[in-house]
Tab-separated table of C-alpha atoms in Angstrom:
chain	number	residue	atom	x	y	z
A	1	UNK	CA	-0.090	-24.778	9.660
A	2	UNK	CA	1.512	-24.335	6.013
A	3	UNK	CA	3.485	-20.817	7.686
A	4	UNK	CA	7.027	-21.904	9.178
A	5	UNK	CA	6.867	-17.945	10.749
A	6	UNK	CA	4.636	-14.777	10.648
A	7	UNK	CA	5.932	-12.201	8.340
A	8	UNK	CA	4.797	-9.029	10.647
A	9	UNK	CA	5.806	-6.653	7.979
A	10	UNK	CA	4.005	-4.185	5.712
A	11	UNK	CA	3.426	-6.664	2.537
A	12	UNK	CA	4.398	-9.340	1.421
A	13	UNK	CA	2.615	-10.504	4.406
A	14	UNK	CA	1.397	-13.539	5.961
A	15	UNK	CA	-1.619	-14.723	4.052
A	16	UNK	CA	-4.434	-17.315	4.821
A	17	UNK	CA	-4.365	-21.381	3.963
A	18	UNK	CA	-7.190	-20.920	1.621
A	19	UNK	CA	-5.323	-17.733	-0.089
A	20	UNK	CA	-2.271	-20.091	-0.587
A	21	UNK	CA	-4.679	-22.903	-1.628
A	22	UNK	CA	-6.387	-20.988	-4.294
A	23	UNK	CA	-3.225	-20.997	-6.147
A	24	UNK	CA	-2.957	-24.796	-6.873
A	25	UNK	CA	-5.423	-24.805	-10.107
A	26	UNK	CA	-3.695	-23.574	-13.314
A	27	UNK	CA	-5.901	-20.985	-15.370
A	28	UNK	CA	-6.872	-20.508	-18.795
A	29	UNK	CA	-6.144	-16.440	-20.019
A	30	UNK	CA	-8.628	-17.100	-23.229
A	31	UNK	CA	-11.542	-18.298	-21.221
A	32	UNK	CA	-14.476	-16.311	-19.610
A	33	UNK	CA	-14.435	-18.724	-16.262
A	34	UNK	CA	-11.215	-16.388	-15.521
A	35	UNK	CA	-11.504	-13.513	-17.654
A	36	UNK	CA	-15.131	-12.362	-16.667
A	37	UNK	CA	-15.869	-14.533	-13.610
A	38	UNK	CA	-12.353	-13.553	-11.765
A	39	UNK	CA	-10.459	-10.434	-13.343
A	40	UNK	CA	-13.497	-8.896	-13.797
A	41	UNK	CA	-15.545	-9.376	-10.282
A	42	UNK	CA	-12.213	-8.527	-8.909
A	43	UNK	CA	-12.335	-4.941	-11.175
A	44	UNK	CA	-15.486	-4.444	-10.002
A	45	UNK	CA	-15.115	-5.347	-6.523
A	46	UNK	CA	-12.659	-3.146	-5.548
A	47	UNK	CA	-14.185	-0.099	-7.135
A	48	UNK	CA	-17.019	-0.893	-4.471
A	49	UNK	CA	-14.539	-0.777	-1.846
A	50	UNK	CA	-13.558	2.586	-2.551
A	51	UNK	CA	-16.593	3.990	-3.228
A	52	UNK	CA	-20.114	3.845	-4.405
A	53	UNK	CA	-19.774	6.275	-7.131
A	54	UNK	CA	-20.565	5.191	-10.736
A	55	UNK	CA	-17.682	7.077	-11.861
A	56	UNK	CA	-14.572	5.261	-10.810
A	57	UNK	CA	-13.315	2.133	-12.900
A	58	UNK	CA	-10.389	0.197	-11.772
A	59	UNK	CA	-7.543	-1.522	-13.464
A	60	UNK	CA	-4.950	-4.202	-12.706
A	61	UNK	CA	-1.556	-3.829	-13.814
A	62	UNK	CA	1.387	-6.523	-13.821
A	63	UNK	CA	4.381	-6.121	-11.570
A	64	UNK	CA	4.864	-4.613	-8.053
A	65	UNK	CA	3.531	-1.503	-6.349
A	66	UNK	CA	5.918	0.642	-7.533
A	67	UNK	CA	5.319	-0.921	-11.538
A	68	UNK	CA	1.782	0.865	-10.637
A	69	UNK	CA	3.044	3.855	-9.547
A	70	UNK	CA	5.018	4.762	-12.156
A	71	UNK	CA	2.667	3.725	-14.271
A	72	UNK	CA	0.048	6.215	-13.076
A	73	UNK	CA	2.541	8.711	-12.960
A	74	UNK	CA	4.253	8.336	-16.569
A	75	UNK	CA	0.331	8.265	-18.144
A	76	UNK	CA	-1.791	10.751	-16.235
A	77	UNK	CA	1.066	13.968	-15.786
A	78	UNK	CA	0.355	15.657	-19.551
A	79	UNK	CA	3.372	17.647	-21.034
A	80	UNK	CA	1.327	21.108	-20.229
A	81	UNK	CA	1.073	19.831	-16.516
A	82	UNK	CA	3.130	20.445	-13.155
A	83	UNK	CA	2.990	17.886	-10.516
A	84	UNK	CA	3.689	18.465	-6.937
A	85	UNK	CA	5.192	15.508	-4.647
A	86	UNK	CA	4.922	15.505	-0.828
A	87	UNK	CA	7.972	13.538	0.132
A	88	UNK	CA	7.777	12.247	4.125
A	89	UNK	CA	9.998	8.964	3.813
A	90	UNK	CA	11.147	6.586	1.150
A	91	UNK	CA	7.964	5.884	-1.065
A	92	UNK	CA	7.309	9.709	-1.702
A	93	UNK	CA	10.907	9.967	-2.354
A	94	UNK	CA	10.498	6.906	-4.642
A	95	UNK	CA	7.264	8.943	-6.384
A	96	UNK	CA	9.892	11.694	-6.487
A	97	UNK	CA	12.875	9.461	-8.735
A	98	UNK	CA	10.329	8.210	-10.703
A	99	UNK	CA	8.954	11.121	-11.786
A	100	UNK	CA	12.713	12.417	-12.667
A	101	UNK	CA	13.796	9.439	-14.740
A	102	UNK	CA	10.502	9.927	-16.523
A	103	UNK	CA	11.123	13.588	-16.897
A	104	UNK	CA	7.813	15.218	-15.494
A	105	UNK	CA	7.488	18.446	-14.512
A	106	UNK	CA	7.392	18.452	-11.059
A	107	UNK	CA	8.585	19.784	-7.983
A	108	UNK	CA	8.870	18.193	-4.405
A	109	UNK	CA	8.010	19.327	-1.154
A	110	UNK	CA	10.168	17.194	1.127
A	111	UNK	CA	9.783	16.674	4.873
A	112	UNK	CA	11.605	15.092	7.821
A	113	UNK	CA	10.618	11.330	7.704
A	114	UNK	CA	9.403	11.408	11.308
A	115	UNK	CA	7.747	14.430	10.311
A	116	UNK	CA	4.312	14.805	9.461
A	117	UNK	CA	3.729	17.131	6.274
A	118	UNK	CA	3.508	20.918	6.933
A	119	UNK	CA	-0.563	21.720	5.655
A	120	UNK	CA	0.387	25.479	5.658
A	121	UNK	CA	3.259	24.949	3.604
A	122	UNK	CA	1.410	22.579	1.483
A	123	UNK	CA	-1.478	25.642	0.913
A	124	UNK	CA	1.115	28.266	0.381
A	125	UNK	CA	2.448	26.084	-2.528
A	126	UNK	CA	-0.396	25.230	-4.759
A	127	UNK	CA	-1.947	29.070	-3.821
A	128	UNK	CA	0.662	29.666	-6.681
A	129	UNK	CA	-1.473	28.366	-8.978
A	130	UNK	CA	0.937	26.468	-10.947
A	131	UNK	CA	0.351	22.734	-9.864
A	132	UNK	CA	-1.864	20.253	-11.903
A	133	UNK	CA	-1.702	17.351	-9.840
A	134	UNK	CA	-0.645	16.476	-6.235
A	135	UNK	CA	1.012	12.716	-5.243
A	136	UNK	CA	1.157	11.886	-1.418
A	137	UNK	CA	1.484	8.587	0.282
A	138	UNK	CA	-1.050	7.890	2.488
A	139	UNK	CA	0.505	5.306	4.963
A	140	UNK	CA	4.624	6.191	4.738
A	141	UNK	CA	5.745	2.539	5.895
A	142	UNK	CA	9.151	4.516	6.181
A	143	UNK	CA	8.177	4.888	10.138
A	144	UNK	CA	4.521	3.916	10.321
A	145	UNK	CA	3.120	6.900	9.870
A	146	UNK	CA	-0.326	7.956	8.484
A	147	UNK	CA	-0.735	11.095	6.623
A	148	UNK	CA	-3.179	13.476	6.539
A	149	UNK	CA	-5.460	12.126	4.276
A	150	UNK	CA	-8.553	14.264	4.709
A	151	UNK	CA	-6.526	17.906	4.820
A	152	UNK	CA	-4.378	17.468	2.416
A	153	UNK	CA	-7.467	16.096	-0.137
A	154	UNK	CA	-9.563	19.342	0.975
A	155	UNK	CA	-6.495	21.299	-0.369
A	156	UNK	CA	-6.771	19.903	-3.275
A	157	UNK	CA	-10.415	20.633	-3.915
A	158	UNK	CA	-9.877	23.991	-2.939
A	159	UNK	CA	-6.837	24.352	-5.375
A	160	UNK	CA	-8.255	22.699	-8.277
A	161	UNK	CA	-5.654	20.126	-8.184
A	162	UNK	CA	-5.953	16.555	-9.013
A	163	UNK	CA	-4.812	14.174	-6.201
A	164	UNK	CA	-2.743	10.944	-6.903
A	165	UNK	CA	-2.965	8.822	-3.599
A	166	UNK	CA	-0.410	5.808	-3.029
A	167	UNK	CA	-2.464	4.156	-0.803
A	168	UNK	CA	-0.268	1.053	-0.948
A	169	UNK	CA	-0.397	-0.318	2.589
A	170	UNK	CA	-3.992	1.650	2.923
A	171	UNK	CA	-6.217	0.258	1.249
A	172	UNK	CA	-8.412	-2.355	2.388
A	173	UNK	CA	-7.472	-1.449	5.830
A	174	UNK	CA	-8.103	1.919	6.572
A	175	UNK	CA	-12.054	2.794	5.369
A	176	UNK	CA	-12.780	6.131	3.325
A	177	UNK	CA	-14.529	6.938	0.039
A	178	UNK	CA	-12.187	8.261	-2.727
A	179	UNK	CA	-15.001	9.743	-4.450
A	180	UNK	CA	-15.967	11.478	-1.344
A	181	UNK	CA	-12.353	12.690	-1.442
A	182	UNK	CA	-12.367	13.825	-4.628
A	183	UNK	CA	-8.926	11.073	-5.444
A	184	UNK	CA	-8.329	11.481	-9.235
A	185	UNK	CA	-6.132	7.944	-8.691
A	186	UNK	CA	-5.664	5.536	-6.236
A	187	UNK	CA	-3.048	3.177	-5.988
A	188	UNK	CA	-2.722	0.025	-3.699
A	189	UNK	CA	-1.127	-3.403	-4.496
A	190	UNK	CA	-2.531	-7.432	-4.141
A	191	UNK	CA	-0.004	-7.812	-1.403
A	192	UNK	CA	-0.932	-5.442	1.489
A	193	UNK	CA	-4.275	-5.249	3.224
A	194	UNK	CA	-6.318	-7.003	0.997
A	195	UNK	CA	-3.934	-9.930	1.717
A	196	UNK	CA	-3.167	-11.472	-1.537
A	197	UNK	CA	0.083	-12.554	-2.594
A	198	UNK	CA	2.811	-10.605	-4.672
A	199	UNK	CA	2.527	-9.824	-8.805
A	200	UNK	CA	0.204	-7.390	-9.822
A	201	UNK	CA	-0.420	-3.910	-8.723
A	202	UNK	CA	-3.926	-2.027	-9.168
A	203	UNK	CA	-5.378	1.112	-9.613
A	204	UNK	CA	-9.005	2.869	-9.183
A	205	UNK	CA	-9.743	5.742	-10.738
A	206	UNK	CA	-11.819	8.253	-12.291
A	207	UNK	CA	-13.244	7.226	-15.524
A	208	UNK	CA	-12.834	10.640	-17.579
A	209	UNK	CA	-8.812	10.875	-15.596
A	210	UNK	CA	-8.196	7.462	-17.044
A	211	UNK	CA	-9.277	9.124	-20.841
A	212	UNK	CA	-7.487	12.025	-20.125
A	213	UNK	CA	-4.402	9.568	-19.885
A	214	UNK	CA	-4.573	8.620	-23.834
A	215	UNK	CA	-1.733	8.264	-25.874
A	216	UNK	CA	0.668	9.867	-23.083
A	217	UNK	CA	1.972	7.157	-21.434
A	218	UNK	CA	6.222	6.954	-21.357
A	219	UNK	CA	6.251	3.042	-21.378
A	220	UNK	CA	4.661	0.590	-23.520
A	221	UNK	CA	3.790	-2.130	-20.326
A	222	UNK	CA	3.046	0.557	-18.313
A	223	UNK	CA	0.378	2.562	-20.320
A	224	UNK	CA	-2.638	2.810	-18.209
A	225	UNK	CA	-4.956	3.577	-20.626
A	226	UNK	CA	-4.631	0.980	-23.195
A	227	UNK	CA	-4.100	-1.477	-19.994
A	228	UNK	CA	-7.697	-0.030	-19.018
A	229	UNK	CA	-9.282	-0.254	-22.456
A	230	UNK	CA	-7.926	-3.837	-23.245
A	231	UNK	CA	-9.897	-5.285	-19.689
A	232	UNK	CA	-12.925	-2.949	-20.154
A	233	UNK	CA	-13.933	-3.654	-23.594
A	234	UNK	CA	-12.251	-7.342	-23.842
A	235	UNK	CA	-13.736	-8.534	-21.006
A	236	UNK	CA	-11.277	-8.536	-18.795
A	237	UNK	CA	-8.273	-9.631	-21.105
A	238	UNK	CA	-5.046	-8.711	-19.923
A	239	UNK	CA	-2.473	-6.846	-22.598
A	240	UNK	CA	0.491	-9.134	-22.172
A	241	UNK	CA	0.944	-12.416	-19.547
A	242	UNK	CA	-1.385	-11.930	-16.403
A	243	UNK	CA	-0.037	-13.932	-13.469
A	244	UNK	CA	-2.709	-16.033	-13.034
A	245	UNK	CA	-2.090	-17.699	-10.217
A	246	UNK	CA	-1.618	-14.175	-8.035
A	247	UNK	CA	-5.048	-12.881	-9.895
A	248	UNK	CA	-6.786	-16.569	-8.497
A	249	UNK	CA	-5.245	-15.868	-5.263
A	250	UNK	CA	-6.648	-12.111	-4.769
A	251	UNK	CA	-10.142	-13.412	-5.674
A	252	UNK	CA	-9.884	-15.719	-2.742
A	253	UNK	CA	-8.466	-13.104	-0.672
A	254	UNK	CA	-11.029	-10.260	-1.153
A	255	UNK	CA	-14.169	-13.304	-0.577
A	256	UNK	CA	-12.422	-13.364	2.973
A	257	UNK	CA	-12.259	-9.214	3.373
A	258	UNK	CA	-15.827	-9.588	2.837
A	259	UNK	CA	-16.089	-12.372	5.360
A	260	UNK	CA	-14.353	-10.895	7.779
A	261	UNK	CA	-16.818	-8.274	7.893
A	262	UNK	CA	-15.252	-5.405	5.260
A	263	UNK	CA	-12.842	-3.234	5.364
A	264	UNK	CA	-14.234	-1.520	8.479
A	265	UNK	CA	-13.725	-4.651	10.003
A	266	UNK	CA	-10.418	-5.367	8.983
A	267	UNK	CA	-9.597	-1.739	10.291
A	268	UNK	CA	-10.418	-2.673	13.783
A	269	UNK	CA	-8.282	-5.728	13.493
A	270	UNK	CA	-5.678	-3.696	12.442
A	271	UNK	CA	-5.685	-1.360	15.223
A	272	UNK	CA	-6.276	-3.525	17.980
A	273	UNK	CA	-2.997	-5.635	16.379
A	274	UNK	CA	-1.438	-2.313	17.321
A	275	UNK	CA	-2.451	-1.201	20.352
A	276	UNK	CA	-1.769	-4.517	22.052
A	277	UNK	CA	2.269	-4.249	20.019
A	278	UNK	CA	2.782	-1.067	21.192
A	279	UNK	CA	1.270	-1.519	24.903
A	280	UNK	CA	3.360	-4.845	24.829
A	281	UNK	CA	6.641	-3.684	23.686
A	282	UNK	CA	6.456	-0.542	25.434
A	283	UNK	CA	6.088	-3.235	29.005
A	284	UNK	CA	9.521	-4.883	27.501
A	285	UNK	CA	11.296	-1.847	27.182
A	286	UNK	CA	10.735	-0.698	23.539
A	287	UNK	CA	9.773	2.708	23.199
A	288	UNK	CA	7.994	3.853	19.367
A	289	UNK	CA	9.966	5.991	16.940
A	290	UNK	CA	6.692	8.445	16.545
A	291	UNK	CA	3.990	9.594	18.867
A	292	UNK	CA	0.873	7.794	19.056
A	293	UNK	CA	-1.268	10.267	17.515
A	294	UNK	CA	0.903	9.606	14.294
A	295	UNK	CA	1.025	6.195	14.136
A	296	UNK	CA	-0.956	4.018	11.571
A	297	UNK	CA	-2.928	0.647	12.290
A	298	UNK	CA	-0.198	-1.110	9.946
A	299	UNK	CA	3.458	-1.229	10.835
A	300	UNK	CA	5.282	0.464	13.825
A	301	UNK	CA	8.591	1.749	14.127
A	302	UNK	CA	10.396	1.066	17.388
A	303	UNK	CA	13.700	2.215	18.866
A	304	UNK	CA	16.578	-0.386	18.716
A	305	UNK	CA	18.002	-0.752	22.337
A	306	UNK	CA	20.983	1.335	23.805
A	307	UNK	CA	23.204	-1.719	25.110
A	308	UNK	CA	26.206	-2.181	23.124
A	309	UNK	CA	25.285	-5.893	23.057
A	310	UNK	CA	22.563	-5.344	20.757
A	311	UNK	CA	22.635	-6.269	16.845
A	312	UNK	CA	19.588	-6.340	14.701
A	313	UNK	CA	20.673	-9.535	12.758
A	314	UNK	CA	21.497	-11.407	16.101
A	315	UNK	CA	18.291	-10.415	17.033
A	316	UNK	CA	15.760	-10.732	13.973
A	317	UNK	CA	17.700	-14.406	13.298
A	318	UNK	CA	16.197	-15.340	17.289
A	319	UNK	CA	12.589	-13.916	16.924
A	320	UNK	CA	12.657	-16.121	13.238
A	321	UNK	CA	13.265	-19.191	15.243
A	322	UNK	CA	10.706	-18.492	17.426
A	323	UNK	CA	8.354	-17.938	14.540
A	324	UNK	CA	8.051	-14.695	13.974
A	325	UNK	CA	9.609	-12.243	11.299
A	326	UNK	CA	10.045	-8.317	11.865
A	327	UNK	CA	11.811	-5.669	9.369
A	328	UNK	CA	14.864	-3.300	8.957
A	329	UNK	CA	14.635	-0.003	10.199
A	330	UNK	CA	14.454	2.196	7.111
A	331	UNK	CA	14.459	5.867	9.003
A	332	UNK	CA	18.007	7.619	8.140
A	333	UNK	CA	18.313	9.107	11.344
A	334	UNK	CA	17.535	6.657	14.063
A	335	UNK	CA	18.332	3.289	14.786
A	336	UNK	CA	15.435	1.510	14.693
A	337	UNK	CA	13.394	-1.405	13.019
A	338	UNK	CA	9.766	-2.098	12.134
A	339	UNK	CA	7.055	-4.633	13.151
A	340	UNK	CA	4.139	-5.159	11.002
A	341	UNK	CA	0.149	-5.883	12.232
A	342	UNK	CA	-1.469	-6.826	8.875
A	343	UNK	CA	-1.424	-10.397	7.377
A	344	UNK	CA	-3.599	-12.714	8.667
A	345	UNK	CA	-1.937	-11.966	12.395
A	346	UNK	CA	-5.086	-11.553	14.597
A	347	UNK	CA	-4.533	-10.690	18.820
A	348	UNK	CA	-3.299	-14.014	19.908
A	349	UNK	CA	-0.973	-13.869	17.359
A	350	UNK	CA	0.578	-10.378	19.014
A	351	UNK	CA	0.394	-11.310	22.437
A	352	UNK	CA	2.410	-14.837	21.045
A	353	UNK	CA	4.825	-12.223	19.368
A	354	UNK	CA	5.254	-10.655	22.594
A	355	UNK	CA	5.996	-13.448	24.491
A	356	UNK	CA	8.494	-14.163	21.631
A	357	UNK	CA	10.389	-11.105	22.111
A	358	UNK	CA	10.524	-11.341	25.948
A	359	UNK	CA	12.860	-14.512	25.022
A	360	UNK	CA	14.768	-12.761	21.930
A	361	UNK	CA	16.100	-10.017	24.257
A	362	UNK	CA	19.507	-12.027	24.763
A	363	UNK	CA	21.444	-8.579	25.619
């Protein structure tokens, strides 16, 4: 194997041989073999993921997740418009700072991080009629938990409010149909479910929301329009450096998503991956930070042990040289930490994990 460990954590993740593989041949950015028959199958592609409505387009955007969030944010909230951010752990928080260093209007509804968001409270707030757009994380990888997707979307209908979905560590793992939804933007990065490799960010969105975006973006590299009109009417050109290699690498990456059956099938992998972690840990002693009707299918928060012997570092540094790599806790309440179940990590590779942990458990 080309891995030295499993990185069981919410992106970057473990990715395939042939994903690393794909990144060996260097790339012309002039020529149509990468412009039309890569960046823009991969455009295309994911827009079919999401949906089968004629009236989404996608875009890919340099940088990391966040580089895509704020870029979203900073072009699609107008001067004359109020956004309202549901804030449930550190990435809505995150959609919160951005959104002040950019100067938006907005206001934020905030929320316990082990707490799911309050619907009422959420329908008592836009009833005042003064919100233009809603932003919500979808999976908080704060704790692991998956919010309410569906509700919070019919909200929105009923409200007349656009919704701005940070489906980060979503999408490509967890089916639905944005058009169905009504999602004015979606936003998910190369490194999460779709398991591709770090660099570039994208986002899928309405065609007449990505117009409405013109000329109001608050950054030059991060203006989502002219990013959008440069690849849709130059074939796929990117405005400044594209990172190639990453872009080559995603390709590969969503051929095996369609392999592996779709994103319905990479769902079930998913959950099974947790089911059989949380059964398993919960046999060792390990008990989860949230319920089980909260958790997602793509990272898990669990309790750090009582004993006094117990140190994360000490602990994380033995499961590494066993193989296996797990994450912080990132909760500001409880001690805790975080194992991951996307990646290319299938069963055997949980039950291995398992097995691992059994032998970490020095205290």
């Amino acid at each position: 194997m080309m891995n030295h460990y499993l990185l069981l954590t919410p992106g970057p993740l473990t990715t395939s041989e042939s994903v690393k593989k794909a990144m060996l041949k260097d790339w012309c950015t002039w020529d149509d073999d990468y412009n039309l028959d890569v960046v823009q199958k991969i455009r295309q592609t994911l827009v079919a993921l999401a949906t089968p409505s004629n009236d989404y387009s996608s875009v890919l955007m340099q940088g990391s997740g966040t580089a895509s969030v704020e870029s979203v944010l900073g072009s699609a909230i107008l001067p004359d418009d109020k956004l309202l951010v549901i804030n449930n752990g550190a990435y809505g928080k995150r959609m919160a700072e951005i959104c002040q260093v950019l100067g938006l209007n907005h206001e934020v509804l905030s929320f316990k991080e082990t707490q799911a968001p309050d619907l009422a409270l959420i329908a008592d707030t836009l009833a005042q009629g003064q919100f233009s757009h809603l932003a919500m994380v979808h999976c908080e990888t704060t704790t692991g938990m998956l919010n309410p997707l569906e509700q919070v979307a019919k909200l929105c209908n009923q409200h007349q409010v656009r919704f701005i979905l940070d489906a980060m560590s979503s999408f490509g793992g967890i089916d639905m149909d944005v058009a169905a939804l009504n999602i004015e933007f979606l936003i998910s990065s190369a490194n999460k479910c779709i398991q591709g490799v770090p660099g570039f960010g994208f986002v899928i969105a309405k065609r007449a929301a990505i117009t409405r975006c013109k000329g109001n973006a608050k950054s030059l590299s991060l203006d989502l329009y002219d990013q959008w009109h440069t690849m849709e009417h130059a074939n796929g050109k990117w405005r400044f450096t594209s990172p190639t290699h990453v872009v080559r690498a995603f390709a590969q990456a969503l051929m095996e998503l369609e392999e592996e059956g779709g994103v319905s099938a990479r769902q079930a992998r998913y959950t099974q991956n947790q089911q059989l972690l949380c059964h398993g840990m919960q046999e060792l002693g390990f008990n989860a930070l949230l319920p089980t009707d909260m958790h997602s299918p793509i990272i898990t928060s669990f309790y750090s042990p009582t004993e006094p012997e117990y140190d994360f570092k000490r602990f994380y540094q033995a499961l590494k040289a066993l193989g296996f790599v797990i994450y912080p806790g990132k909760v500001s309440d409880a001690d805790c930490f975080r194992i991951g179940n996307i990646g290319e990590v299938y069963p055997k590779d949980i039950a291995r994990l398992l097995s691992a942990i059994a032998q970490a458990k020095y205290w």
